[in-house]
Short mmCIF file of C-alpha atoms in Angstrom, two decimals:
data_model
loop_
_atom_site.label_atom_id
_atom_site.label_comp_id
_atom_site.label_asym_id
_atom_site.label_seq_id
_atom_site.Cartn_x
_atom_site.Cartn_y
_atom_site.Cartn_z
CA UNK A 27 0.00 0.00 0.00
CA UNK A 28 1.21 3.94 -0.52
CA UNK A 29 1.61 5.93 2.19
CA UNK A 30 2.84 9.47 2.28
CA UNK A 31 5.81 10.74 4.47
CA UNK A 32 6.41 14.47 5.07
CA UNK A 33 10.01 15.31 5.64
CA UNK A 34 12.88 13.13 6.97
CA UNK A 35 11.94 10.37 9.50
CA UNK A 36 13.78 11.26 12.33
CA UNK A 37 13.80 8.38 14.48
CA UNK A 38 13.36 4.23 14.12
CA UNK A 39 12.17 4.77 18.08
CA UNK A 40 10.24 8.18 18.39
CA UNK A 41 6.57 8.63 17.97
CA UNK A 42 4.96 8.29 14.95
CA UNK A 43 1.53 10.09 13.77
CA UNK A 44 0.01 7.94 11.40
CA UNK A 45 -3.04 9.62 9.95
CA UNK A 46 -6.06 7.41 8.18
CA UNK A 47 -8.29 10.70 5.97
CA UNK A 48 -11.67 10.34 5.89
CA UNK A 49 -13.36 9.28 2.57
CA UNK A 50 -9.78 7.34 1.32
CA UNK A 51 -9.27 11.30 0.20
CA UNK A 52 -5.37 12.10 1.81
CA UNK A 53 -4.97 15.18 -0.03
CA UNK A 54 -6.71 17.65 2.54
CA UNK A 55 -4.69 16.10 5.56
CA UNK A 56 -1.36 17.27 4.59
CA UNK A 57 -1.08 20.47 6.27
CA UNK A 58 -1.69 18.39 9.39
CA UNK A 59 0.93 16.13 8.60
CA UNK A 60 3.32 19.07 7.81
CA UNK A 61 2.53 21.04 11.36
CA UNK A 62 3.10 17.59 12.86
CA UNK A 63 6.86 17.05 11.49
CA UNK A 64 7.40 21.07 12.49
CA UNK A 65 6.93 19.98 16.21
CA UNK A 66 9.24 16.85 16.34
CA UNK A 67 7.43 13.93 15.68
CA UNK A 68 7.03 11.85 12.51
CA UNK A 69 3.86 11.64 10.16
CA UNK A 70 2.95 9.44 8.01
CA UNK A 71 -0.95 9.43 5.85
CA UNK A 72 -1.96 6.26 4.57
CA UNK A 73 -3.56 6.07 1.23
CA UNK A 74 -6.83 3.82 1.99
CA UNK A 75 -7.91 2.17 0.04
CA UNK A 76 -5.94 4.37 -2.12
CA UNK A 77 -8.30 7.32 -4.18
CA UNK A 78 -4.37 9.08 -3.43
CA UNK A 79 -3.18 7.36 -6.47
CA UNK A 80 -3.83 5.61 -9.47
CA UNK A 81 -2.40 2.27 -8.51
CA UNK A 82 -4.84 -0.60 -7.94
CA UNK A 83 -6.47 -0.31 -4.53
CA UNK A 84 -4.70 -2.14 -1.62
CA UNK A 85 -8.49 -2.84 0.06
CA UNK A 86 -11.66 -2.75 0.20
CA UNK A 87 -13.79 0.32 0.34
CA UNK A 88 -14.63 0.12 3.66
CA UNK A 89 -14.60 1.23 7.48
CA UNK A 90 -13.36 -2.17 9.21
CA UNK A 91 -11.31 -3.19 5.51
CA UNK A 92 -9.36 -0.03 5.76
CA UNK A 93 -8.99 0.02 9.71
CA UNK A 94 -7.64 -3.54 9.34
CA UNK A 95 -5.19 -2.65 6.64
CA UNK A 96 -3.97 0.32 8.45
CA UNK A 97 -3.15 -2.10 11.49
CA UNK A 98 -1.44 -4.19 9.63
CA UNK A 99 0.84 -1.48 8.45
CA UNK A 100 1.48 -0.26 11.61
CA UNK A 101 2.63 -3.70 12.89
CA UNK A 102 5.00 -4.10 9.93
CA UNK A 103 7.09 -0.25 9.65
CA UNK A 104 6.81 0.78 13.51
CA UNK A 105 7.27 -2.07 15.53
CA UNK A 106 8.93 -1.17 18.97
CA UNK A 107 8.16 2.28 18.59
CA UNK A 108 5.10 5.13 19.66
CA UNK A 109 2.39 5.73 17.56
CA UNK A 110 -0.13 8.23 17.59
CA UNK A 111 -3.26 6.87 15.33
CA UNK A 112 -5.46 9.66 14.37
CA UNK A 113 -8.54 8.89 12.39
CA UNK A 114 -10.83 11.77 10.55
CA UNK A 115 -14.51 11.51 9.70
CA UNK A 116 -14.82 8.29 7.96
CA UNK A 117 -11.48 7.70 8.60
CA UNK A 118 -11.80 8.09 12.19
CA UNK A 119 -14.13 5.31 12.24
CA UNK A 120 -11.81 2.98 10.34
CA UNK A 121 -8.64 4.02 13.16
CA UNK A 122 -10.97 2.82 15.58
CA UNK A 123 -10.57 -0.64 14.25
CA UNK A 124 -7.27 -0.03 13.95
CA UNK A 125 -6.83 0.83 17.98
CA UNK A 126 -8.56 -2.26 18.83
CA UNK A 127 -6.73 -4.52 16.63
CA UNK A 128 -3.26 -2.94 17.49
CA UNK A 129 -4.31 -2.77 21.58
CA UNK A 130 -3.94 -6.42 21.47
CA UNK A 131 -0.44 -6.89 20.65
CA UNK A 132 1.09 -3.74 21.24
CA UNK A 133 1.35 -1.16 24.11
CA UNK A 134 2.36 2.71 23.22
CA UNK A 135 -0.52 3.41 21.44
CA UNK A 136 -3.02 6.64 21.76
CA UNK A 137 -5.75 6.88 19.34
CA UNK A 138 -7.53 10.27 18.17
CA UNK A 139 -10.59 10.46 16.61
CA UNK A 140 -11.31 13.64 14.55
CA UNK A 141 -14.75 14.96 13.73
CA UNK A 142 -16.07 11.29 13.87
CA UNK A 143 -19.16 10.40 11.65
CA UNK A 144 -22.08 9.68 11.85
CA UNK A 145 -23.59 10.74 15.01
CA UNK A 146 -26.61 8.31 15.35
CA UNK A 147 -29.30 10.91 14.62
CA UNK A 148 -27.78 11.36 11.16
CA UNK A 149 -27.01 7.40 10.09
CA UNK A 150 -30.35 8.45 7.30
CA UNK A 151 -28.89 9.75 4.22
CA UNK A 152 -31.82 12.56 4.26
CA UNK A 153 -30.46 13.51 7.79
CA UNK A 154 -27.02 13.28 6.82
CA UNK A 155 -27.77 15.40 3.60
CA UNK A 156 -29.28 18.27 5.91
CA UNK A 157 -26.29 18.68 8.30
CA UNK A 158 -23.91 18.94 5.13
CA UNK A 159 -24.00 22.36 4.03
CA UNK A 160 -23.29 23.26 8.33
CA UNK A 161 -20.46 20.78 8.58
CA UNK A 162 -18.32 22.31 6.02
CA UNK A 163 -19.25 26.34 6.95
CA UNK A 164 -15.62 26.91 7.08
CA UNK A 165 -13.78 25.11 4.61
CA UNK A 166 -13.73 25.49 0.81
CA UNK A 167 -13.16 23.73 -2.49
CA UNK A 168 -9.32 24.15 -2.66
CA UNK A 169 -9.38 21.44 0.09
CA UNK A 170 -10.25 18.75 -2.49
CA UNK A 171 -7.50 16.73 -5.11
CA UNK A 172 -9.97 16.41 -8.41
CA UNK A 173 -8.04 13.51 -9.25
CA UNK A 174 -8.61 11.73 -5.74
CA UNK A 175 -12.17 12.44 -6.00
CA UNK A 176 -12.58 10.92 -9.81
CA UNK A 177 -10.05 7.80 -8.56
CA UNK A 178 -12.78 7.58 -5.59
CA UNK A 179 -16.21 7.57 -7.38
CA UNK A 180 -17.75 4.61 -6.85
CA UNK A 181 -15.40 3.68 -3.64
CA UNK A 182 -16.57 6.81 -1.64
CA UNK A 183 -20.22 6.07 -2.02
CA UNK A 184 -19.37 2.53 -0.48
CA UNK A 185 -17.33 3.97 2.04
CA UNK A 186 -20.01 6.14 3.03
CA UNK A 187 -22.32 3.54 3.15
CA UNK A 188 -19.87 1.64 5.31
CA UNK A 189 -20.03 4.14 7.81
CA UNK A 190 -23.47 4.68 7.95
CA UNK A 191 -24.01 1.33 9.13
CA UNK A 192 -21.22 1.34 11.75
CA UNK A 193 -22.15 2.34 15.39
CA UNK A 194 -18.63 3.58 16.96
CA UNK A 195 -20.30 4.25 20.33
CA UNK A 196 -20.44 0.43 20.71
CA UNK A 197 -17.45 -0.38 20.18
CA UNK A 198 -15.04 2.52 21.22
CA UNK A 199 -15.98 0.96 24.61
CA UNK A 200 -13.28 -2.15 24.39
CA UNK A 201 -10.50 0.45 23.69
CA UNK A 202 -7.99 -0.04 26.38
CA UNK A 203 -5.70 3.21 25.36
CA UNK A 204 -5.27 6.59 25.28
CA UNK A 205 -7.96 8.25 23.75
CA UNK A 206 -8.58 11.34 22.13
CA UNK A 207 -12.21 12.70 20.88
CA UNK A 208 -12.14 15.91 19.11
CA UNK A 209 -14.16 18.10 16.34
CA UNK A 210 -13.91 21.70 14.71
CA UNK A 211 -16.49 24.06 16.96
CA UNK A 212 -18.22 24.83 13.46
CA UNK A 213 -18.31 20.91 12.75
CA UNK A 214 -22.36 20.14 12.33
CA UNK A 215 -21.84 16.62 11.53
CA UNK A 216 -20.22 16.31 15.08
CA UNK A 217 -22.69 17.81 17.50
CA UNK A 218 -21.05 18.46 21.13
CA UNK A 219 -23.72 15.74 22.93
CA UNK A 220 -21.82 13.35 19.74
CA UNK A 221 -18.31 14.21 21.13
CA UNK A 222 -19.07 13.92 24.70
CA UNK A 223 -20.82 9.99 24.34
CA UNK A 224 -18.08 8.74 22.65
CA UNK A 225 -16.03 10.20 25.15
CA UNK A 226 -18.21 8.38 27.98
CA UNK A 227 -18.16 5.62 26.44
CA UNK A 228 -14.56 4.66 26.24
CA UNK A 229 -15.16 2.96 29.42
CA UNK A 230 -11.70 0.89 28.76
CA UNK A 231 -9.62 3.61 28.21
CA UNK A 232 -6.88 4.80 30.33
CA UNK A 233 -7.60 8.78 29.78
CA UNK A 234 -9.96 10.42 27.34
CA UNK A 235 -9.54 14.09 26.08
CA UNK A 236 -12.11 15.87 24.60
CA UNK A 237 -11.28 19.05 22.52
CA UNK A 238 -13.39 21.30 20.46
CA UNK A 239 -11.01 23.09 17.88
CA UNK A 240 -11.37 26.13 15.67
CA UNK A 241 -12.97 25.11 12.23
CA UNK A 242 -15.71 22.96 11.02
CA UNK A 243 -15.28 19.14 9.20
CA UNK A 244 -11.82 19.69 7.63
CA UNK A 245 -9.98 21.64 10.06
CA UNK A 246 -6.99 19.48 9.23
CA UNK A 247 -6.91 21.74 6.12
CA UNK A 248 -7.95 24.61 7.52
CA UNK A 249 -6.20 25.00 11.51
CA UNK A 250 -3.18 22.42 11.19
CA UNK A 251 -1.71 23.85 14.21
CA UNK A 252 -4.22 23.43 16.42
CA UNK A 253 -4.77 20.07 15.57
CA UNK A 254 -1.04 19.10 15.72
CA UNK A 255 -1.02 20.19 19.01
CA UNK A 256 -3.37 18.06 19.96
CA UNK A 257 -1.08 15.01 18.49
CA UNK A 258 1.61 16.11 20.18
CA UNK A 259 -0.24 15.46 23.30
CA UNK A 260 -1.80 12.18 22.53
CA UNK A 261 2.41 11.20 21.98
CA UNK A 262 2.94 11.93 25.23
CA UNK A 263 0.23 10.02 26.09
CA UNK A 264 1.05 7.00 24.30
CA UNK A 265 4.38 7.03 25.69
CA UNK A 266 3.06 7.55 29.20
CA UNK A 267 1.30 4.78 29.26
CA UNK A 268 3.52 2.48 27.76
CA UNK A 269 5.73 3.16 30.89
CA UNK A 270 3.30 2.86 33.29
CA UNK A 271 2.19 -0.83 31.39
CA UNK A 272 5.65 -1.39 31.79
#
């Protein structure tokens, strides 16, 4: 699978960011990425199932196909070594599967879920439809790759699908990390009573931030800093608990 590194890798041992985009569309989460390698850490974005380029998709269009994937990555280029997993939208969905497959074989893990869909009062297409306009109040076209979008026609619809069926409440509750919930303040798909039950019910977890950021849906475009900061905590965090696992 493709997977896109900003900068030099610093570090074989450091924390690594690895970011899963919502949609299979990486483009938009690069500034992220960027602010993330200007504060010390490394970044990687993972190309799932791969609208990023027009090689043959490594998976399945799909929440649990891609979350599965993106484990597997993990266990094979940063074994013995932090990682941050932050999941947006769709793709924060999908990283949820990937903190409960990794959380069985691996400690030093925090997991941050960004502007997580669908909040249950919106898992109708009509409903979903009605909070779009709202969720994206702040961002703008120049956010999009035209060429991811085309690669992703058909894929993005079952994605969305995907998603629509999946209820995250239920299972963020077996997460036995760090955990991170967070959302642009502007976000409509992510409602604050949203944030806060997911962050309830991570009854497993260790510690649970919540954080509501500047921004709507794609504030990793649009506020990179803010949301890099946020990373920079959940590496502390996944190194924290590591050592007191240890």
């Amino acid at each position: 699978m493709r997977s896109l590194t900003v900068g030099e890798q610093r570090s074989s041992t450091g924390p690594l960011v690895v970011i899963v985009p919502g949609l299979g569309l990486p483009f938009y989460t690069l500034p992220t990425a960027r602010a993330v390698v200007a504060r010390g850490l490394d970044a990687a974005v993972l190309d799932l199932p791969g609208f990023g380029s027009s090689r043959p998709w490594p998976t399945r269009p799909s929440i649990h196909a891609i979350g599965l994937t993106a484990a597997r990555w993990v266990e094979e280029t940063a074994s013995g070594r932090p990682v941050v997993v932050l999941g947006h939208s769709t793709g924060g969905q999908a990283a949820l599967t990937t903190g409960l497959a990794l959380s069985a074989r691996r400690r030093a893990l925090a997991v941050v879920l960004a502007g997580t869909t669908f909040a249950p009062e919106q898992r109708r297409l009509w409903r979903l439809a009605a909070a779009t306009p709202l969720a994206y109040r702040d961002d703008g076209p120049a956010e999009l790759d035209p060429g991811e979008l085309y690669r992703g026609r058909t894929g993005i619809v079952a994605m969305l699908h995907s998603g629509l069926r999946d209820a995250p409440e239920q299972r963020i509750s077996h997460l036995p990390v760090p955990l991170t919930v967070t959302a642009g303040v502007h976000d409509a798909f992510v409602p604050v009573p949203w944030l806060d039950r997911l962050a309830c019910s991570a009854r497993s977890a260790p510690s649970v931030r919540t954080s509501l950021l500047d921004g709507s849906h794609n504030n990793l475009f649009t506020h990179p800093d803010a949301v890099a900061d946020l990373l920079a905590l959940a590496a502390e965090d996944a190194v924290q608990d590591a050592a007191h696992a240890g």
